[in-house]
CSV table of C-alpha atoms and ligand atoms in Angstrom, one decimal:
chain,number,residue,atom,x,y,z
A,144,MET,CA,0.0,0.0,0.0
A,145,SER,CA,1.4,3.4,-0.9
A,146,LYS,CA,2.4,5.6,2.1
A,147,THR,CA,0.6,8.8,3.1
A,148,ALA,CA,1.4,11.7,5.5
A,149,LYS,CA,-1.3,13.0,7.7
A,150,LEU,CA,-1.8,16.7,8.4
A,151,ILE,CA,-4.0,17.9,11.2
A,152,LEU,CA,-5.4,21.4,11.0
A,153,GLU,CA,-8.3,23.0,12.8
A,154,SER,CA,-10.5,22.4,9.8
A,155,GLY,CA,-9.8,18.6,9.8
A,156,GLU,CA,-7.4,15.9,9.0
A,157,TYR,CA,-5.8,15.6,5.6
A,158,GLU,CA,-3.7,12.9,3.9
A,159,PHE,CA,-1.1,13.5,1.3
A,160,PRO,CA,0.8,11.0,-0.8
A,161,VAL,CA,4.5,10.2,0.1
A,162,ILE,CA,6.8,10.0,-2.8
A,163,GLU,CA,10.0,7.9,-2.6
A,164,GLY,CA,13.0,8.4,-4.8
A,165,THR,CA,15.2,5.6,-6.1
A,166,GLU,CA,17.8,6.3,-3.4
A,167,GLY,CA,15.2,6.2,-0.6
A,168,GLU,CA,14.6,9.9,-0.1
A,169,LYS,CA,11.1,10.7,0.8
A,170,ALA,CA,8.8,13.7,0.1
A,171,ILE,CA,5.3,14.6,1.0
A,172,ASP,CA,3.5,15.5,-2.2
A,173,ILE,CA,1.6,18.7,-1.3
A,174,SER,CA,0.5,19.6,-4.7
A,175,LYS,CA,-3.1,19.5,-3.5
A,176,LEU,CA,-2.4,21.2,-0.2
A,177,ARG,CA,-3.9,24.6,-1.0
A,178,SER,CA,-6.9,23.4,-2.9
A,179,ASP,CA,-7.7,20.9,-0.1
A,180,THR,CA,-6.9,23.0,3.0
A,181,GLY,CA,-6.4,26.7,2.0
A,182,TYR,CA,-2.9,26.5,3.4
A,183,ILE,CA,0.5,26.9,1.6
A,184,THR,CA,3.9,25.9,2.9
A,185,LEU,CA,6.6,28.5,3.9
A,186,ASP,CA,10.2,27.5,3.4
A,187,ASN,CA,12.7,30.3,3.5
A,188,GLY,CA,15.6,29.4,1.1
A,189,TYR,CA,13.7,26.3,0.0
A,190,GLY,CA,15.9,24.0,2.2
A,191,ASN,CA,13.0,21.6,2.6
A,192,THR,CA,11.3,22.0,-0.7
A,193,GLY,CA,11.6,19.6,-3.6
A,194,SER,CA,10.8,21.6,-6.7
A,195,CYS,CA,10.8,18.6,-9.1
A,196,THR,CA,11.6,15.0,-9.5
A,197,SER,CA,14.7,14.4,-11.5
A,198,ASP,CA,16.7,11.5,-12.9
A,199,VAL,CA,19.9,13.6,-13.6
A,200,THR,CA,22.0,13.9,-10.4
A,201,PHE,CA,21.8,12.4,-7.0
A,202,LEU,CA,23.5,13.8,-3.9
A,203,ASN,CA,23.5,12.8,-0.3
A,204,GLY,CA,24.8,15.6,1.8
A,205,GLU,CA,25.0,13.6,5.0
A,206,LYS,CA,27.1,10.8,3.4
A,207,GLY,CA,29.0,12.9,1.0
A,208,ILE,CA,27.7,11.1,-2.1
A,209,LEU,CA,27.4,12.6,-5.6
A,210,LYS,CA,26.4,10.6,-8.7
A,211,TYR,CA,25.5,11.7,-12.3
A,212,ARG,CA,22.9,9.4,-13.8
A,213,GLY,CA,23.7,6.9,-11.1
A,214,ILE,CA,27.5,6.9,-11.6
A,215,PRO,CA,29.7,8.0,-8.7
A,216,ILE,CA,31.6,11.2,-9.3
A,217,GLU,CA,34.8,9.6,-8.2
A,218,GLN,CA,34.6,7.1,-11.1
A,219,LEU,CA,33.7,9.8,-13.6
A,220,ALA,CA,36.6,12.0,-12.5
A,221,GLU,CA,39.0,9.1,-12.8
A,222,LYS,CA,37.9,7.4,-15.9
A,223,SER,CA,35.7,9.7,-18.0
A,224,ASN,CA,36.2,13.1,-19.7
A,225,PHE,CA,34.1,16.3,-19.8
A,226,ILE,CA,32.5,15.7,-23.2
A,227,GLU,CA,31.5,12.2,-22.3
A,228,VAL,CA,30.1,13.4,-19.0
A,229,SER,CA,28.2,16.2,-20.8
A,230,TYR,CA,26.6,13.5,-23.1
A,231,LEU,CA,25.8,11.4,-20.1
A,232,LEU,CA,24.1,14.3,-18.3
A,233,ILE,CA,22.2,15.5,-21.3
A,234,ASN,CA,21.2,12.2,-22.8
A,235,GLY,CA,20.8,10.1,-19.7
A,236,LYS,CA,23.3,7.3,-20.6
A,237,LEU,CA,27.0,6.8,-21.4
A,238,PRO,CA,27.5,7.1,-25.2
A,239,ASN,CA,28.9,4.3,-27.2
A,240,GLU,CA,32.0,5.0,-29.3
A,241,GLY,CA,30.0,6.3,-32.4
A,242,GLU,CA,27.7,8.5,-30.3
A,243,LEU,CA,30.6,10.0,-28.4
A,244,LYS,CA,32.5,10.7,-31.6
A,245,SER,CA,29.4,12.3,-33.3
A,246,PHE,CA,28.7,14.4,-30.2
A,247,GLU,CA,32.3,15.7,-30.1
A,248,GLU,CA,32.2,16.4,-33.8
A,249,LYS,CA,29.0,18.4,-33.5
A,250,ILE,CA,30.6,20.5,-30.8
A,251,LYS,CA,33.8,21.0,-32.8
A,252,SER,CA,31.9,21.8,-36.0
A,253,ALA,CA,29.3,24.0,-34.3
A,254,LYS,CA,28.9,27.5,-35.8
A,255,GLU,CA,31.6,30.0,-35.0
A,256,LEU,CA,30.7,32.8,-32.7
A,257,PRO,CA,28.9,35.4,-34.8
A,258,GLU,CA,30.8,38.5,-35.7
A,259,GLY,CA,28.1,40.6,-33.9
A,260,ILE,CA,28.9,38.8,-30.7
A,261,HIS,CA,32.6,39.5,-31.1
A,262,ASN,CA,31.6,43.1,-31.6
A,263,ILE,CA,29.5,43.1,-28.4
A,264,ILE,CA,32.3,41.6,-26.4
A,265,LYS,CA,34.7,44.2,-27.7
A,266,GLN,CA,32.5,47.0,-26.5
A,267,PHE,CA,33.0,46.0,-22.9
A,268,PRO,CA,35.6,47.8,-20.9
A,269,ARG,CA,38.7,45.5,-20.7
A,270,ASP,CA,38.3,45.3,-16.9
A,271,ALA,CA,34.6,44.4,-17.0
A,272,HIS,CA,33.8,41.3,-14.9
A,273,PRO,CA,33.7,38.4,-17.4
A,274,MET,CA,30.5,36.9,-15.8
A,275,GLY,CA,28.5,40.0,-16.9
A,276,VAL,CA,30.0,39.7,-20.4
A,277,MET,CA,29.1,35.9,-20.5
A,278,ALA,CA,25.5,36.5,-19.4
A,279,ALA,CA,25.1,39.4,-21.9
A,280,ALA,CA,26.7,37.7,-24.8
A,281,THR,CA,24.7,34.4,-24.2
A,282,ALA,CA,21.4,36.3,-24.1
A,283,ALA,CA,22.6,38.2,-27.2
A,284,LEU,CA,23.1,35.0,-29.1
A,285,SER,CA,19.3,34.7,-29.3
A,286,GLY,CA,19.3,37.6,-31.7
A,287,PHE,CA,21.4,35.6,-34.2
A,288,TYR,CA,19.5,32.4,-34.2
A,289,PRO,CA,15.8,33.3,-34.5
A,290,GLU,CA,15.1,29.7,-35.8
A,291,LEU,CA,16.2,28.3,-32.4
A,292,LEU,CA,13.8,30.4,-30.4
A,293,ASP,CA,10.6,28.3,-30.8
A,294,GLN,CA,8.5,27.8,-27.8
A,295,ASP,CA,8.6,24.1,-28.2
A,296,LEU,CA,12.0,23.2,-29.8
A,297,SER,CA,11.9,20.1,-32.0
A,298,ASP,CA,14.4,17.3,-31.3
A,299,GLU,CA,16.2,18.3,-34.4
A,300,LYS,CA,16.7,21.9,-33.1
A,301,LYS,CA,17.7,20.7,-29.7
A,302,GLU,CA,20.3,18.6,-31.5
A,303,ARG,CA,21.6,21.8,-33.0
A,304,ILE,CA,21.4,24.2,-30.2
A,305,ILE,CA,23.0,22.0,-27.5
A,306,PRO,CA,26.4,21.3,-29.1
A,307,GLN,CA,26.4,24.8,-30.6
A,308,LEU,CA,26.1,26.4,-27.1
A,309,LEU,CA,28.8,24.1,-25.7
A,310,GLY,CA,31.2,25.3,-28.5
A,311,GLN,CA,30.2,28.9,-28.5
A,312,MET,CA,30.3,29.5,-24.8
A,313,LYS,CA,33.9,28.3,-24.8
A,314,ALA,CA,34.6,30.8,-27.6
A,315,MET,CA,32.9,33.6,-25.7
A,316,ALA,CA,34.9,33.0,-22.6
A,317,THR,CA,38.2,33.0,-24.5
A,318,ALA,CA,37.2,36.0,-26.7
A,319,PHE,CA,36.6,38.2,-23.7
A,320,TYR,CA,39.8,37.1,-22.0
A,321,ARG,CA,41.7,37.9,-25.2
A,322,HIS,CA,39.9,41.3,-25.4
A,323,SER,CA,40.8,42.0,-21.8
A,324,ARG,CA,44.5,41.4,-22.6
A,325,GLU,CA,44.3,43.5,-25.8
A,326,LYS,CA,45.0,40.3,-27.9
A,327,GLY,CA,43.3,39.0,-31.0
A,328,PHE,CA,40.8,36.2,-30.9
A,329,VAL,CA,42.1,32.7,-31.5
A,330,LYS,CA,39.8,30.4,-33.6
A,331,LYS,CA,38.9,26.9,-32.5
A,332,ASN,CA,41.1,24.1,-33.6
A,333,ALA,CA,39.2,21.0,-34.5
A,334,SER,CA,42.3,18.8,-34.0
A,335,LEU,CA,42.2,19.5,-30.3
A,336,ASP,CA,40.0,18.1,-27.6
A,337,TYR,CA,37.7,20.5,-25.7
A,338,CYS,CA,40.0,21.4,-22.9
A,339,SER,CA,43.2,21.6,-25.0
A,340,ASP,CA,41.3,23.8,-27.4
A,341,PHE,CA,40.2,26.1,-24.6
A,342,ILE,CA,43.7,26.4,-23.4
A,343,ASN,CA,45.0,27.1,-27.0
A,344,MET,CA,42.2,29.7,-27.5
A,345,MET,CA,43.1,31.4,-24.2
A,346,PHE,CA,46.9,31.4,-24.3
A,347,ASN,CA,48.1,30.9,-27.9
A,348,GLU,CA,50.8,33.5,-28.6
A,349,GLY,CA,51.7,32.3,-32.0
A,350,GLU,CA,50.8,34.0,-35.2
A,351,ASP,CA,48.3,32.6,-37.7
A,352,ASN,CA,46.5,30.7,-35.0
A,353,LEU,CA,49.2,28.0,-34.9
A,354,GLU,CA,48.5,25.3,-32.5
A,355,GLN,CA,50.7,25.5,-29.5
A,356,ALA,CA,51.9,22.7,-27.4
A,357,VAL,CA,49.2,22.3,-24.8
A,358,ASP,CA,50.6,20.7,-21.7
A,359,PRO,CA,48.6,17.5,-21.3
A,360,ALA,CA,48.8,17.9,-17.5
A,361,VAL,CA,47.0,21.2,-17.7
A,362,ALA,CA,44.3,19.9,-20.1
A,363,GLN,CA,43.8,16.9,-17.9
A,364,ALA,CA,43.5,19.0,-14.7
A,365,LEU,CA,41.0,21.3,-16.4
A,366,ASP,CA,39.0,18.3,-17.7
A,367,VAL,CA,38.6,16.9,-14.1
A,368,LEU,CA,37.6,20.3,-12.8
A,369,LEU,CA,34.9,20.7,-15.5
A,370,ILE,CA,33.6,17.1,-14.7
A,371,LEU,CA,33.3,18.0,-11.0
A,372,HIS,CA,31.4,21.1,-11.7
A,373,ALA,CA,29.1,19.6,-14.4
A,374,ASP,CA,25.9,19.3,-12.3
A,375,HIS,CA,24.7,19.5,-8.8
A,376,GLU,CA,21.0,19.0,-8.9
A,377,GLN,CA,18.6,21.8,-7.8
A,378,ASN,CA,21.2,24.4,-6.6
A,379,CYS,CA,20.6,28.1,-7.0
A,380,SER,CA,21.7,28.4,-10.7
A,381,ALA,CA,20.0,25.1,-11.8
A,382,SER,CA,16.8,26.2,-10.1
A,383,SER,CA,17.1,29.6,-11.8
A,384,VAL,CA,17.5,27.8,-15.1
A,385,ARG,CA,14.4,25.7,-14.4
A,386,MET,CA,12.5,28.7,-13.2
A,387,ILE,CA,13.3,30.8,-16.3
A,388,GLY,CA,12.9,27.8,-18.7
A,389,SER,CA,9.5,27.0,-17.2
A,390,SER,CA,8.1,30.2,-18.8
A,391,LYS,CA,9.3,28.7,-22.1
A,392,ALA,CA,11.9,31.4,-22.5
A,393,ASN,CA,14.4,30.3,-25.1
A,394,LEU,CA,17.6,28.4,-24.1
A,395,PHE,CA,19.9,31.3,-24.6
A,396,ALA,CA,17.9,33.5,-22.2
A,397,THR,CA,17.5,30.6,-19.8
A,398,ILE,CA,21.3,29.9,-19.7
A,399,SER,CA,22.0,33.6,-19.4
A,400,GLY,CA,19.9,33.7,-16.2
A,401,GLY,CA,21.8,30.6,-14.9
A,402,ILE,CA,25.1,32.5,-15.4
A,403,ASP,CA,23.8,35.5,-13.4
A,404,ALA,CA,22.7,33.2,-10.5
A,405,LEU,CA,26.1,31.5,-10.5
A,406,TRP,CA,27.9,34.8,-10.3
A,407,GLY,CA,27.1,35.4,-6.7
A,408,PRO,CA,29.8,34.8,-4.0
A,409,LEU,CA,27.5,32.5,-2.1
A,410,HIS,CA,27.3,30.2,-5.2
A,411,GLY,CA,29.8,29.9,-8.0
A,412,GLY,CA,31.4,33.3,-7.3
A,413,ALA,CA,32.9,31.7,-4.2
A,414,ASN,CA,35.9,30.3,-6.2
A,415,GLN,CA,37.1,33.8,-6.9
A,416,ALA,CA,36.3,34.9,-3.4
A,417,VAL,CA,38.3,32.0,-1.9
A,418,ILE,CA,41.5,32.9,-3.7
A,419,GLU,CA,41.1,36.6,-2.8
A,420,MET,CA,40.7,35.6,0.8
A,421,LEU,CA,43.7,33.3,0.7
A,422,ASP,CA,45.8,36.1,-0.9
A,423,ALA,CA,44.6,38.5,1.8
A,424,ILE,CA,45.7,36.0,4.5
A,425,ASN,CA,49.0,35.6,2.7
A,426,LYS,CA,49.6,39.4,2.6
A,427,ASP,CA,48.6,39.7,6.2
A,428,GLY,CA,51.5,37.4,7.2
A,429,GLY,CA,49.8,34.0,6.8
A,430,GLY,CA,48.0,33.8,10.2
A,431,TYR,CA,44.6,32.2,10.1
A,432,LYS,CA,43.3,33.2,13.5
A,433,LYS,CA,42.2,36.7,12.6
A,434,PHE,CA,40.2,35.4,9.7
A,435,LEU,CA,38.6,32.5,11.6
A,436,ASP,CA,37.6,35.0,14.3
A,437,LYS,CA,36.1,37.3,11.7
A,438,ALA,CA,34.2,34.4,10.2
A,439,LYS,CA,32.8,33.5,13.6
A,440,ASP,CA,31.9,37.0,14.6
A,441,LYS,CA,28.1,37.4,14.1
A,442,ASP,CA,28.6,41.2,13.8
A,443,ASP,CA,31.0,40.8,10.9
A,444,PRO,CA,29.5,39.8,7.5
A,445,PHE,CA,32.7,38.0,6.6
A,446,ARG,CA,32.4,34.3,6.0
A,447,LEU,CA,35.1,31.7,5.4
A,448,MET,CA,34.8,31.5,1.6
A,449,GLY,CA,34.8,27.9,0.2
A,450,PHE,CA,33.4,26.6,3.5
A,451,GLY,CA,29.9,25.4,4.2
A,452,HIS,CA,27.2,24.0,1.9
A,453,ARG,CA,23.5,24.0,2.0
A,454,VAL,CA,23.4,20.3,1.3
A,455,TYR,CA,26.7,18.8,2.3
A,456,LYS,CA,26.9,18.4,6.1
A,457,ASN,CA,29.7,15.9,6.1
A,458,PHE,CA,32.2,16.6,3.3
A,459,ASP,CA,31.9,17.7,-0.3
A,460,PRO,CA,33.1,14.7,-2.3
A,461,ARG,CA,34.2,17.1,-5.0
A,462,ALA,CA,36.5,18.9,-2.6
A,463,LYS,CA,38.2,15.7,-1.7
A,464,ILE,CA,39.0,15.0,-5.4
A,465,ILE,CA,40.1,18.6,-6.0
A,466,LYS,CA,42.4,18.7,-3.0
A,467,LYS,CA,44.2,15.7,-4.3
A,468,ALA,CA,44.3,17.1,-7.9
A,469,CYS,CA,45.6,20.3,-6.5
A,470,ASP,CA,48.7,18.6,-5.1
A,471,THR,CA,49.2,16.6,-8.3
A,472,VAL,CA,48.9,19.6,-10.6
A,473,LEU,CA,51.1,21.9,-8.7
A,474,GLU,CA,53.8,19.2,-8.5
A,475,LYS,CA,53.5,18.3,-12.2
A,476,LEU,CA,53.7,22.0,-13.2
A,477,GLY,CA,56.5,22.6,-10.7
A,478,ILE,CA,54.6,25.4,-9.0
A,479,ASP,CA,55.1,26.3,-5.4
A,480,ASP,CA,52.1,28.5,-4.4
A,481,PRO,CA,52.2,29.6,-0.8
A,482,VAL,CA,48.5,29.9,-0.9
A,483,LEU,CA,48.1,26.1,-1.1
A,484,ASP,CA,49.8,25.7,2.3
A,485,ILE,CA,47.6,28.5,3.7
A,486,ALA,CA,44.5,26.7,2.4
A,487,LYS,CA,45.6,23.4,4.0
A,488,GLY,CA,46.4,25.1,7.3
A,489,LEU,CA,43.2,27.0,7.3
A,490,GLU,CA,41.2,23.9,6.6
A,491,ALA,CA,42.9,22.0,9.3
A,492,GLU,CA,42.4,24.8,11.8
A,493,ALA,CA,38.7,25.3,10.9
A,494,LEU,CA,38.0,21.6,11.1
A,495,LYS,CA,39.3,21.6,14.7
A,496,ASP,CA,37.3,24.7,15.7
A,497,PRO,CA,34.0,24.0,17.6
A,498,TYR,CA,32.2,26.8,15.6
A,499,PHE,CA,32.8,25.0,12.3
A,500,VAL,CA,32.4,21.5,13.8
A,501,GLU,CA,29.1,22.2,15.4
A,502,ARG,CA,27.7,23.8,12.2
A,503,LYS,CA,29.1,21.0,10.1
A,504,LEU,CA,31.0,23.4,7.9
A,505,TYR,CA,33.5,21.6,5.6
A,506,PRO,CA,35.5,22.8,2.6
A,507,ASN,CA,33.3,22.8,-0.5
A,508,VAL,CA,34.1,22.4,-4.2
A,509,ASP,CA,35.4,26.0,-4.4
A,510,PHE,CA,37.9,25.8,-1.7
A,511,TYR,CA,40.8,24.3,-3.7
A,512,SER,CA,39.6,24.8,-7.3
A,513,GLY,CA,40.9,28.4,-7.5
A,514,ILE,CA,44.4,27.3,-6.7
A,515,ILE,CA,44.3,24.9,-9.6
A,516,TYR,CA,42.9,27.5,-12.0
A,517,ARG,CA,45.6,29.9,-10.9
A,518,ALA,CA,48.3,27.2,-11.5
A,519,LEU,CA,46.8,26.8,-15.0
A,520,GLY,CA,47.3,30.5,-15.7
A,521,ILE,CA,43.6,31.4,-15.5
A,522,PRO,CA,43.1,34.9,-14.0
A,523,THR,CA,41.1,35.2,-10.8
A,524,ASN,CA,38.2,37.0,-12.4
A,525,MET,CA,37.7,34.2,-14.9
A,526,PHE,CA,37.3,31.5,-12.2
A,527,THR,CA,33.6,31.7,-12.2
A,528,VAL,CA,33.5,31.6,-16.0
A,529,MET,CA,35.3,28.3,-15.7
A,530,PHE,CA,32.5,27.1,-13.5
A,531,VAL,CA,30.0,28.3,-16.2
A,532,LEU,CA,31.8,26.1,-18.8
A,533,GLY,CA,31.7,23.1,-16.4
A,534,ARG,CA,28.1,23.6,-15.3
A,535,LEU,CA,26.6,24.3,-18.8
A,536,PRO,CA,25.8,20.6,-19.6
A,537,GLY,CA,24.1,20.3,-16.2
A,538,TRP,CA,22.0,23.3,-16.8
A,539,ILE,CA,21.1,22.0,-20.3
A,540,ALA,CA,20.3,18.5,-18.8
A,541,GLN,CA,18.0,20.1,-16.1
A,542,TRP,CA,16.3,22.3,-18.7
A,543,LYS,CA,15.8,19.5,-21.2
A,544,GLU,CA,14.4,17.1,-18.5
A,545,MET,CA,12.0,19.8,-17.4
A,546,ILE,CA,10.7,20.9,-20.9
A,547,GLU,CA,10.3,17.2,-22.0
A,548,SER,CA,8.3,16.3,-18.9
A,549,PRO,CA,4.6,15.9,-19.4
A,550,ALA,CA,4.2,17.3,-15.9
A,551,MET,CA,6.0,20.6,-16.7
A,552,LYS,CA,4.3,23.8,-15.4
A,553,ILE,CA,5.4,27.3,-15.1
A,554,CYS,CA,7.3,27.8,-11.8
A,555,ARG,CA,5.4,30.2,-9.7
A,556,PRO,CA,5.8,30.0,-5.9
A,557,ARG,CA,3.4,31.8,-3.6
A,558,GLN,CA,3.9,34.0,-0.5
A,559,ILE,CA,2.5,34.9,2.8
A,560,PHE,CA,1.8,38.7,2.5
A,561,THR,CA,3.0,40.6,5.6
A,562,GLY,CA,2.6,44.2,4.4
A,563,GLU,CA,0.2,47.1,4.9
A,564,THR,CA,-3.4,46.1,4.4
A,565,LYS,CA,-5.2,49.5,4.6
A,566,GLY,CA,-3.1,51.7,2.5
A,567,GLU,CA,-4.6,54.8,0.9
A,568,TYR,CA,-3.2,57.0,-1.9
A,569,ILE,CA,-2.1,60.4,-0.5
A,570,GLU,CA,-1.6,63.3,-3.0
A,571,LEU,CA,2.1,64.0,-3.5
A,572,LYS,CA,1.9,67.5,-2.0
A,573,LYS,CA,0.3,66.2,1.2
A,574,ARG,CA,2.9,63.6,2.0
B,1253,LIG,N1,31.8,31.0,7.4
B,1253,LIG,C1,31.3,31.2,8.6
B,1253,LIG,N2,30.1,30.8,9.1
B,1253,LIG,C2,29.3,30.1,8.2
B,1253,LIG,C3,29.8,29.8,6.9
B,1253,LIG,C4,31.1,30.2,6.5
B,1253,LIG,N3,31.5,30.0,5.3
B,1253,LIG,N4,28.8,29.1,6.3
B,1253,LIG,C5,27.8,29.0,7.2
B,1253,LIG,N5,28.1,29.6,8.3
B,1253,LIG,C6,27.3,29.6,9.6
B,1253,LIG,C7,26.2,30.6,9.5
B,1253,LIG,O1,26.6,31.9,10.0
B,1253,LIG,C8,25.1,30.0,10.3
B,1253,LIG,O2,25.5,30.2,11.7
B,1253,LIG,P1,24.4,30.3,12.8
B,1253,LIG,O3,23.6,29.0,12.8
B,1253,LIG,O4,25.1,30.6,14.1
B,1253,LIG,O5,23.5,31.5,12.4
B,1253,LIG,C9,25.3,28.5,10.1
B,1253,LIG,O6,26.7,28.4,9.7
B,1253,LIG,C10,24.4,27.9,9.0
B,1253,LIG,O7,24.7,28.8,7.8
B,1253,LIG,P2,23.5,29.1,6.7
B,1253,LIG,O8,23.9,30.4,6.1
B,1253,LIG,O9,22.2,29.0,7.4
B,1253,LIG,O10,23.7,28.0,5.7
B,1253,LIG,P3,23.1,27.9,4.3
B,1253,LIG,O11,22.9,26.5,3.9
B,1253,LIG,O12,22.0,28.9,4.1
B,1253,LIG,O13,24.4,28.5,3.4
B,1253,LIG,C11,26.3,28.7,2.1
B,1253,LIG,C12,25.2,27.7,2.7
B,1253,LIG,C13,25.7,29.8,1.4
B,1253,LIG,C14,27.2,27.9,1.1
B,1253,LIG,C15,27.2,29.1,3.3
B,1253,LIG,O14,27.8,28.1,3.9
B,1253,LIG,C16,28.2,30.2,2.8
B,1253,LIG,O15,28.0,31.3,2.8
B,1253,LIG,N6,29.5,29.7,2.5
B,1253,LIG,C17,30.5,30.6,2.0
B,1253,LIG,C18,30.3,30.8,0.5
B,1253,LIG,C19,30.7,29.6,-0.3
B,1253,LIG,O16,31.7,29.0,-0.1
B,1253,LIG,N7,29.8,29.3,-1.3
B,1253,LIG,C20,30.0,28.2,-2.2
B,1253,LIG,C21,29.0,27.1,-2.0
B,1253,LIG,S1,29.4,25.7,-3.1
B,1253,LIG,C22,28.7,26.3,-4.5
B,1253,LIG,O17,27.7,27.0,-4.6
B,1253,LIG,C23,29.3,25.9,-5.7
């Protein structure tokens, strides 16, 4: 017999179905709550609200588990690559050899960034934040592909727009970086894999777009980082993507909104904030105590960046992988970054401190990722853009799952109104 949950209100007793996920998580389906009882739920920050059912990503914050389409993140980080993981997230299964090759080819042969987008990017001040540029340029792409703006995109159009976005966003990121450095754009090179091509497009100093030797260690490190960032179920930006997409806004506008949500320092912007914090500690002489005290002081808005997570209350499995990768990459590249020792020391100190222990605050994915990005030569203000490139397949997968679901509805939460109830208009001069 299917389970139900009982709710007792002054008006009577009500039963609601209990939904159970494949990993055993349970939810009370309250979709009839308001019509049956007149009540709504109130859940500040949505910490107890399931906004959808989803087959894409599973995470268990208490046990530190993360799986894409059922496959543990540790296996994907070790054995897969970013393009294969993108296929997995978007299409729901690992590709066979032919499918993988064809998907990769489609990304490589996707349309070049339109000249108009290059012009838009070049209009930005060179010191503009790249996340604003990415959001603007992604939304602007909609103007160049009117045929891809249908309310209900056909499968054939989805097949076009998805690899095209994966290719074009990489080009956009590198185009703005080059603009910010007063350098010319480097075109994609189809002989390179996704990460090597990104590195070539960022750092190629040769004339005539000659392929430069891309250090495989750098490409490999980047690939792992992108895999780790590729999806994380209903986080702030994925939920924004679903929210925007639920109005049937086009995919360019939808992804642009996801980029904006990711920019914030409490979400993807934390990777930039972490390295800025670690640099500040370094400049200050390397002592952590002052910064830990600041983070614990309730009158100080400062937080230990890269620490804490809404869902992970044990450890973030991505942080474990990244911490190890960080050691490997720095060693392979022969880089001695004092900030790595500061990060490790700060982590050890925080994990002993009752404030962090009691609140179950552990390093998250962003704590060590910035150190790797910096070792790869990526400037600090581009860190969150790297997160965009990694998260793009996850956003697409979440959007696709939603728009293809027969249960899709426009997302429209309610509220409990707490404002003035007897307001009256007063003429301007009498106020
Ligand atoms: N430093 C100091 N104190 C913290 C931190 C931190 N990094 N994170 C949480 N706390 C404290 C809060 O002050 C609060 O204390 P209280 O119970 O005494 O009031 C308690 O821990 C719970 O914190 P909340 O803010 O309620 O937790 P929430 O789940 O809403 O926030 C968040 C999670 C936003 C990630 C938070 O931990 C944070 O701000 N971390 C720093 C920013 C960061 O690293 N963000 C990246 C997250 S990963 C990602 O998005 C890719």
